Structures are given as structure tokens and as C-alpha cells.
Amino acid sequence: MPQIISALIGAFVTLLLWGLSNKETREWIAKRLVRILGSLLIMIIFSLIAYLCIQQFKIQKLENKIQTQKDGNKNGAIDILVDNLVEERNKYNFAKDEIEELSKEKDSLSVKINSRENELFQLKSQLDELQKQSLQNQAKIISLKRKISEKENEIKILKNKEKQLTTDLQNAQTRLKNLEDNIETLQEELLKERDKYIQSLERVASLFESGTKDTTASESLRKVITWSADKKYLAIMYSVGNTGDVSIIDISSQKEVKKIPIERGYYQIKFSKDGRKIIADDDTLEIVKKLSPKPKPKKQFEIKKNETKSNTNSIDKKKQNWQTIYLRSTAESLTEEDVKTMIKKHDFYDRYTNKTGRGFKNDYDVKTINGDAVVVDRATGLMWQQGGPSNYGRYKDTKKDIDELNMNRFAGYDDWRLPTLEEAMSLMEPERYNSGLHIDPVFDSMQRWIWTADAIISERRQWVVYFYYGYCDYDDLNYSSLYVRAVRSGQSSNE
């Protein structure tokens, strides 16, 4: 049917195109157009009706054929459906079992999920806590970095000072060596000049003797020469009969500084031990005070490792009269001005505050009491540990060290304590010994810097003493580590 309709439409179009090409035809077509279109429409309608009838017949025929096939194959289809049903039931049962297994796995996973959620909650809590701690630690780190930077700057400054001081020390050592050489040369020249002077004195005495001899006198001139103990003065006695004098001559200036008249001749003269008098036979002749020999400077002496007492050739200080000087023993809070005043008051040596300080005049005596080594300073009445703990620590650890000494009754005493800054600075020496420290070698060299009991006002810092560098300063209570050298009071000058 569609082919027929298409053919009719094609014929109509062809006829229309032919008609339009002819003027007369166009006019005829224009007049007959309505009639032609109506006829054409009627033809199309009848054609469609015929087509529908034919199709209805075909459909009826096919339905009959299908019904016949259904009747013939009805039993086979049922078998197929039964098989399909069985197969679907098997699949259903399998799926049901699978669903049960999956349900069990789901329940197990739910338990695990709950457990993991609890763990996650705990981890989040820990993370929050760690984040809080991290913020606190960051603040501490910033503070520590600032303090480290300050310490590094201080160390840098100290190293620069040390470098400069090393250079100054080398220059000073060079100058000292030159001065020692000059002194040695001058001493040799002085000895030569003294010998020459003595020879000249001998010649003068001889001339005086020959020039003053009186042939009418019953006795000739008598001459006696003697030296002072320090070899700084010469005494020459000239006498004729019962008259004469003793001349005191200063060797360094080669001048007569005193003449003592005598009323008789003596056979022997000598200086007294203190250098203030002339002993002539059994008589004592007074001379001027300025002839008193200057006291020898205090000579430091080193005690060897295995010795507990000084060399027998050293001065026996126990036989001397020493005045005990009592230093402050109670802890205080001190300002920098307080410390400067204290150092200058006692003339303690400090390389920055009092570089020209002569240091405290100690009188040390090393003792071993109950197997414990101590150093007694008779000048201050203090008893010190010769050494101390080998490990350095923070200030808060010093109490433990002191308590341990007192509990064990170190050297038989239980009143040990940290020294005050005043007491600790009494140990500071201007000289740096072979141990590398500004402290007498009777003490152990391990304790290069020590804590004191004195704090600095308005700060969490404590005054400390650096024997290695030769000065005192304040240091941080919480971050600095120093040694302990304990002390106790109550030592009399005769103990």
C-alpha cells in the first residue's frame, strides 16, 4: 500500500509539473484544482480502506496459525516453565544463603566499624591533647631558643674577651720574660757592682785604718764588717781604743744611712734577726726603723698529689700570729652594686670588677678527717671540702648534695652548707696556677665553677664563682650547671 500511495503521489507531482509548464494547462489546472484534489483525496481514502482490509485478513490468518502452534506445543512449554521455575528457586535459595552470609559479614563489619570509631575517637582525643601540648612546647621552644640565643651571644662575647685576654696574656708573658731577663741581667750587674763596692769599702777601711793610726795610742784601729740577713745593708765598725762608731750602709744606694757612736771597741757585731738592731758583743745598739727589712711577699707553695702537708722547707704558718677575719655566712639577695662594693672592700681579685685586687690572704692547712679531705683556712675560720661532687648540676640539685654530706657526717660534721659569695670569693687568687684555675692548688681542680648561696635581687638567678675565668657573675637557676664545694664555719685559728 505505501508503494501505491507513493506511485500516485509521484504521478500527481509529474502531472502537476507538466501542467504548470503550459499556460493553458495552468489555467485549466487552476480552474479544476479543487475538483482534482477532491478526487485525489477520495482515491487515497479508498486505497487506505483496501489496505486495512488486506492487513486484517493477514492478521486473522496469523492468529489462527499461532493458536494451532500453541495447542500443539502446550505440554513442552509447561515442562520448560517448570524447569525454569526449579532453576529460579535454586537461584533464590543460593541468593538467600548468600544474603545470610552477607548479613553476618555486615554484622561483623558493624562491630569492627564501632571498634574503629571508638579508636578513632581516642586518637582524635590524643591528637587534640598533643596539639595542646604542641602549642605549649612551641612556647617553651621559643623561650628556649631565645635563651639559647642569649647564651650563644654571651659565649661569643666571652670567647672574644678570652681571645683578647689570651693575646694580652701572651703579650704580658712576653713582657714578663723580657723583664725577667732584664732583672737577671741587672742582678748580675748589681752583684758585680756590689763586689766592686765591697772592695772599695775594704780599700776605704784600709786607708782609714792607715790614716788614723796614732803611734802614741796604746791601741790601733779595729774594723769589723757584717751583712744584714737580706743582704741589703752593710755594717762597718771602726774603733780606736774606746772611741769609734758603726756605719750602716745601704747597698742599693751605696750611701751611709745611719752612724751609731760607740764608747768602746767591740770584737764582734751582727744584725738582729728582725734587722732593727745591731748586736755588738753583748750590747744592743738601736738603729733607724727604716732599716727594717721588708717582709718577703707571700709565697704560694704547691702540695703534691700524695702529700697531705706542705714541704718542711715552707713557712710554718702555725707559729705565726694570724688574725681571723669573719666573712658573711648568711645567704642574701645581692645587687651588682652590692657585689662590687664587697669585692673592693676585701680587695678580692676579679678580672672585671677589681683586676688589680691582691686577693685574700689565706692560711691553708690540708687535713684528712675520717678519710675525708678538707682544707682549713685559719685566716677566715672556714673549713672547705678539698674537692666536691664530680658531677655538676643545676641549683636545685645542690640541696641533695649538701644533705648527703650532712647525713654521712662528712669529716665528722653535719653543718655543711653552700658558701656565700663573700666566702667563695675569698678563695679567688690573682694568679692562674698550672691547674688553669685562679685558686690555690691545695684544692681539687675539678670544681672550675661553683654555686653560692646568694641570689640576685628580682631575678631567678644565682651568684656563682668562675675559678677558671677569674671572676664572679650570676647565672640562671634552671638552665645552668655548675659544681658544689661545701663549707662550714666554726674553725678557730688554733684548730
PDB file of C-alpha atoms in Angstrom, residues 196-344:
ATOM      1  CA  LYS A 196     133.296  46.352  93.452  1.00  0.00           C
ATOM      2  CA  TYR A 197     131.703  48.422  96.188  1.00  0.00           C
ATOM      3  CA  ILE A 198     132.762  45.985  98.888  1.00  0.00           C
ATOM      4  CA  GLN A 199     136.261  46.074  97.516  1.00  0.00           C
ATOM      5  CA  SER A 200     136.115  49.870  97.586  1.00  0.00           C
ATOM      6  CA  LEU A 201     134.849  49.735 101.174  1.00  0.00           C
ATOM      7  CA  GLU A 202     137.730  47.475 102.056  1.00  0.00           C
ATOM      8  CA  ARG A 203     140.107  49.909 100.454  1.00  0.00           C
ATOM      9  CA  VAL A 204     138.472  52.833 102.274  1.00  0.00           C
ATOM     10  CA  ALA A 205     138.703  50.950 105.544  1.00  0.00           C
ATOM     11  CA  SER A 206     142.336  50.186 104.893  1.00  0.00           C
ATOM     12  CA  LEU A 207     143.022  53.800 104.037  1.00  0.00           C
ATOM     13  CA  PHE A 208     141.075  54.919 107.091  1.00  0.00           C
ATOM     14  CA  GLU A 209     142.994  52.474 109.209  1.00  0.00           C
ATOM     15  CA  SER A 210     146.349  53.589 107.912  1.00  0.00           C
ATOM     16  CA  GLY A 211     145.389  57.258 108.005  1.00  0.00           C
ATOM     17  CA  THR A 212     144.065  57.258 111.559  1.00  0.00           C
ATOM     18  CA  LYS A 213     146.645  55.104 113.222  1.00  0.00           C
ATOM     19  CA  ASP A 214     148.092  57.050 116.137  1.00  0.00           C
ATOM     20  CA  THR A 215     151.587  55.992 117.067  1.00  0.00           C
ATOM     21  CA  THR A 216     151.049  57.430 120.521  1.00  0.00           C
ATOM     22  CA  ALA A 217     147.885  55.479 121.077  1.00  0.00           C
ATOM     23  CA  SER A 218     148.009  52.377 123.157  1.00  0.00           C
ATOM     24  CA  GLU A 219     145.752  50.509 120.716  1.00  0.00           C
ATOM     25  CA  SER A 220     145.433  50.537 116.898  1.00  0.00           C
ATOM     26  CA  LEU A 221     142.212  50.906 114.818  1.00  0.00           C
ATOM     27  CA  ARG A 222     139.805  47.958 114.900  1.00  0.00           C
ATOM     28  CA  LYS A 223     137.493  47.211 111.913  1.00  0.00           C
ATOM     29  CA  VAL A 224     134.583  44.713 111.860  1.00  0.00           C
ATOM     30  CA  ILE A 225     132.207  44.172 108.854  1.00  0.00           C
ATOM     31  CA  THR A 226     128.847  42.334 108.832  1.00  0.00           C
ATOM     32  CA  TRP A 227     125.859  41.899 106.473  1.00  0.00           C
ATOM     33  CA  SER A 228     122.151  42.066 107.206  1.00  0.00           C
ATOM     34  CA  ALA A 229     120.176  38.842 106.645  1.00  0.00           C
ATOM     35  CA  ASP A 230     118.595  40.164 103.454  1.00  0.00           C
ATOM     36  CA  LYS A 231     121.969  41.381 102.109  1.00  0.00           C
ATOM     37  CA  LYS A 232     120.568  44.897 101.711  1.00  0.00           C
ATOM     38  CA  TYR A 233     122.656  46.617 104.397  1.00  0.00           C
ATOM     39  CA  LEU A 234     126.295  46.545 105.441  1.00  0.00           C
ATOM     40  CA  ALA A 235     127.513  47.473 108.925  1.00  0.00           C
ATOM     41  CA  ILE A 236     131.158  48.528 109.415  1.00  0.00           C
ATOM     42  CA  MET A 237     132.551  49.249 112.873  1.00  0.00           C
ATOM     43  CA  TYR A 238     135.635  51.396 113.248  1.00  0.00           C
ATOM     44  CA  SER A 239     137.105  51.907 116.715  1.00  0.00           C
ATOM     45  CA  VAL A 240     140.339  53.241 118.120  1.00  0.00           C
ATOM     46  CA  GLY A 241     140.737  52.422 121.743  1.00  0.00           C
ATOM     47  CA  ASN A 242     137.427  53.193 123.426  1.00  0.00           C
ATOM     48  CA  THR A 243     136.080  55.522 120.712  1.00  0.00           C
ATOM     49  CA  GLY A 244     134.548  54.856 117.335  1.00  0.00           C
ATOM     50  CA  ASP A 245     131.255  54.297 115.527  1.00  0.00           C
ATOM     51  CA  VAL A 246     129.209  51.819 113.469  1.00  0.00           C
ATOM     52  CA  SER A 247     128.290  52.950 109.945  1.00  0.00           C
ATOM     53  CA  ILE A 248     125.143  51.417 108.326  1.00  0.00           C
ATOM     54  CA  ILE A 249     125.415  51.499 104.520  1.00  0.00           C
ATOM     55  CA  ASP A 250     122.504  50.906 102.067  1.00  0.00           C
ATOM     56  CA  ILE A 251     123.882  48.649  99.315  1.00  0.00           C
ATOM     57  CA  SER A 252     121.316  49.732  96.697  1.00  0.00           C
ATOM     58  CA  SER A 253     122.090  53.462  97.069  1.00  0.00           C
ATOM     59  CA  GLN A 254     125.677  52.961  98.296  1.00  0.00           C
ATOM     60  CA  LYS A 255     125.103  55.656 100.913  1.00  0.00           C
ATOM     61  CA  GLU A 256     125.565  55.787 104.667  1.00  0.00           C
ATOM     62  CA  VAL A 257     122.085  55.877 106.217  1.00  0.00           C
ATOM     63  CA  LYS A 258     122.988  55.748 109.900  1.00  0.00           C
ATOM     64  CA  LYS A 259     126.033  56.185 112.130  1.00  0.00           C
ATOM     65  CA  ILE A 260     125.921  54.885 115.686  1.00  0.00           C
ATOM     66  CA  PRO A 261     128.606  56.271 118.047  1.00  0.00           C
ATOM     67  CA  ILE A 262     130.245  53.757 120.380  1.00  0.00           C
ATOM     68  CA  GLU A 263     132.172  54.288 123.582  1.00  0.00           C
ATOM     69  CA  ARG A 264     134.390  51.250 123.329  1.00  0.00           C
ATOM     70  CA  GLY A 265     135.701  48.865 120.754  1.00  0.00           C
ATOM     71  CA  TYR A 266     133.791  45.609 120.117  1.00  0.00           C
ATOM     72  CA  TYR A 267     135.197  42.369 118.875  1.00  0.00           C
ATOM     73  CA  GLN A 268     132.080  41.231 117.008  1.00  0.00           C
ATOM     74  CA  ILE A 269     128.968  42.890 115.581  1.00  0.00           C
ATOM     75  CA  LYS A 270     125.901  41.488 113.776  1.00  0.00           C
ATOM     76  CA  PHE A 271     122.355  42.431 112.794  1.00  0.00           C
ATOM     77  CA  SER A 272     119.488  41.171 114.935  1.00  0.00           C
ATOM     78  CA  LYS A 273     117.035  38.745 113.288  1.00  0.00           C
ATOM     79  CA  ASP A 274     114.424  41.456 112.770  1.00  0.00           C
ATOM     80  CA  GLY A 275     117.041  43.748 111.203  1.00  0.00           C
ATOM     81  CA  ARG A 276     116.222  46.617 113.583  1.00  0.00           C
ATOM     82  CA  LYS A 277     119.237  46.418 115.895  1.00  0.00           C
ATOM     83  CA  ILE A 278     122.992  45.792 115.957  1.00  0.00           C
ATOM     84  CA  ILE A 279     124.242  43.230 118.439  1.00  0.00           C
ATOM     85  CA  ALA A 280     127.766  44.285 119.462  1.00  0.00           C
ATOM     86  CA  ASP A 281     129.266  41.590 121.655  1.00  0.00           C
ATOM     87  CA  ASP A 282     126.646  41.541 124.449  1.00  0.00           C
ATOM     88  CA  ASP A 283     125.352  45.073 123.906  1.00  0.00           C
ATOM     89  CA  THR A 284     122.361  46.032 121.753  1.00  0.00           C
ATOM     90  CA  LEU A 285     122.665  49.158 119.602  1.00  0.00           C
ATOM     91  CA  GLU A 286     119.432  50.722 118.251  1.00  0.00           C
ATOM     92  CA  ILE A 287     119.318  51.701 114.569  1.00  0.00           C
ATOM     93  CA  VAL A 288     116.712  53.531 112.488  1.00  0.00           C
ATOM     94  CA  LYS A 289     113.378  51.802 111.809  1.00  0.00           C
ATOM     95  CA  LYS A 290     113.623  52.219 108.068  1.00  0.00           C
ATOM     96  CA  LEU A 291     116.448  49.729 108.051  1.00  0.00           C
ATOM     97  CA  SER A 292     113.933  47.021 108.983  1.00  0.00           C
ATOM     98  CA  PRO A 293     113.964  44.551 106.117  1.00  0.00           C
ATOM     99  CA  LYS A 294     110.770  44.467 104.093  1.00  0.00           C
ATOM    100  CA  PRO A 295     108.678  41.346 104.710  1.00  0.00           C
ATOM    101  CA  LYS A 296     109.018  38.801 101.986  1.00  0.00           C
ATOM    102  CA  PRO A 297     105.950  38.547  99.752  1.00  0.00           C
ATOM    103  CA  LYS A 298     103.682  35.621 100.487  1.00  0.00           C
ATOM    104  CA  LYS A 299     104.994  32.672  98.571  1.00  0.00           C
ATOM    105  CA  GLN A 300     102.446  30.186  97.317  1.00  0.00           C
ATOM    106  CA  PHE A 301     103.576  26.617  97.598  1.00  0.00           C
ATOM    107  CA  GLU A 302     102.204  23.610  95.827  1.00  0.00           C
ATOM    108  CA  ILE A 303     101.241  20.405  97.588  1.00  0.00           C
ATOM    109  CA  LYS A 304     101.932  17.293  95.630  1.00  0.00           C
ATOM    110  CA  LYS A 305      99.175  14.821  94.850  1.00  0.00           C
ATOM    111  CA  ASN A 306     100.077  12.249  97.541  1.00  0.00           C
ATOM    112  CA  GLU A 307     101.048  14.770 100.255  1.00  0.00           C
ATOM    113  CA  THR A 308      98.678  15.909 102.991  1.00  0.00           C
ATOM    114  CA  LYS A 309     101.034  18.571 104.380  1.00  0.00           C
ATOM    115  CA  SER A 310     103.264  21.163 102.833  1.00  0.00           C
ATOM    116  CA  ASN A 311     107.001  20.754 102.296  1.00  0.00           C
ATOM    117  CA  THR A 312     109.004  21.093 105.513  1.00  0.00           C
ATOM    118  CA  ASN A 313     111.061  23.856 103.864  1.00  0.00           C
ATOM    119  CA  SER A 314     107.983  26.097 103.597  1.00  0.00           C
ATOM    120  CA  ILE A 315     106.990  28.657 106.221  1.00  0.00           C
ATOM    121  CA  ASP A 316     105.341  27.133 109.270  1.00  0.00           C
ATOM    122  CA  LYS A 317     102.292  29.359 109.455  1.00  0.00           C
ATOM    123  CA  LYS A 318     101.027  27.683 112.618  1.00  0.00           C
ATOM    124  CA  LYS A 319     103.762  29.505 114.536  1.00  0.00           C
ATOM    125  CA  GLN A 320     102.626  32.874 113.196  1.00  0.00           C
ATOM    126  CA  ASN A 321     100.001  35.119 114.752  1.00  0.00           C
ATOM    127  CA  TRP A 322      97.098  35.240 112.333  1.00  0.00           C
ATOM    128  CA  GLN A 323      94.035  37.396 112.926  1.00  0.00           C
ATOM    129  CA  THR A 324      90.805  35.638 111.964  1.00  0.00           C
ATOM    130  CA  ILE A 325      88.633  37.675 109.574  1.00  0.00           C
ATOM    131  CA  TYR A 326      84.988  36.655 109.710  1.00  0.00           C
ATOM    132  CA  LEU A 327      83.125  36.728 106.391  1.00  0.00           C
ATOM    133  CA  ARG A 328      79.348  36.828 105.954  1.00  0.00           C
ATOM    134  CA  SER A 329      77.955  33.297 106.259  1.00  0.00           C
ATOM    135  CA  THR A 330      74.206  34.005 105.851  1.00  0.00           C
ATOM    136  CA  ALA A 331      72.724  33.887 102.329  1.00  0.00           C
ATOM    137  CA  GLU A 332      71.394  37.181 100.949  1.00  0.00           C
ATOM    138  CA  SER A 333      69.981  38.664  97.741  1.00  0.00           C
ATOM    139  CA  LEU A 334      72.627  40.954  96.257  1.00  0.00           C
ATOM    140  CA  THR A 335      72.615  43.574  93.515  1.00  0.00           C
ATOM    141  CA  GLU A 336      75.563  44.064  91.189  1.00  0.00           C
ATOM    142  CA  GLU A 337      76.492  47.201  93.133  1.00  0.00           C
ATOM    143  CA  ASP A 338      76.454  45.214  96.398  1.00  0.00           C
ATOM    144  CA  VAL A 339      78.889  42.723  94.876  1.00  0.00           C
ATOM    145  CA  LYS A 340      81.218  45.416  93.514  1.00  0.00           C
ATOM    146  CA  THR A 341      81.309  47.082  96.939  1.00  0.00           C
ATOM    147  CA  MET A 342      82.021  43.762  98.682  1.00  0.00           C
ATOM    148  CA  ILE A 343      84.835  42.845  96.256  1.00  0.00           C
ATOM    149  CA  LYS A 344      86.577  46.191  96.683  1.00  0.00           C
TER     150      LYS A 344
END
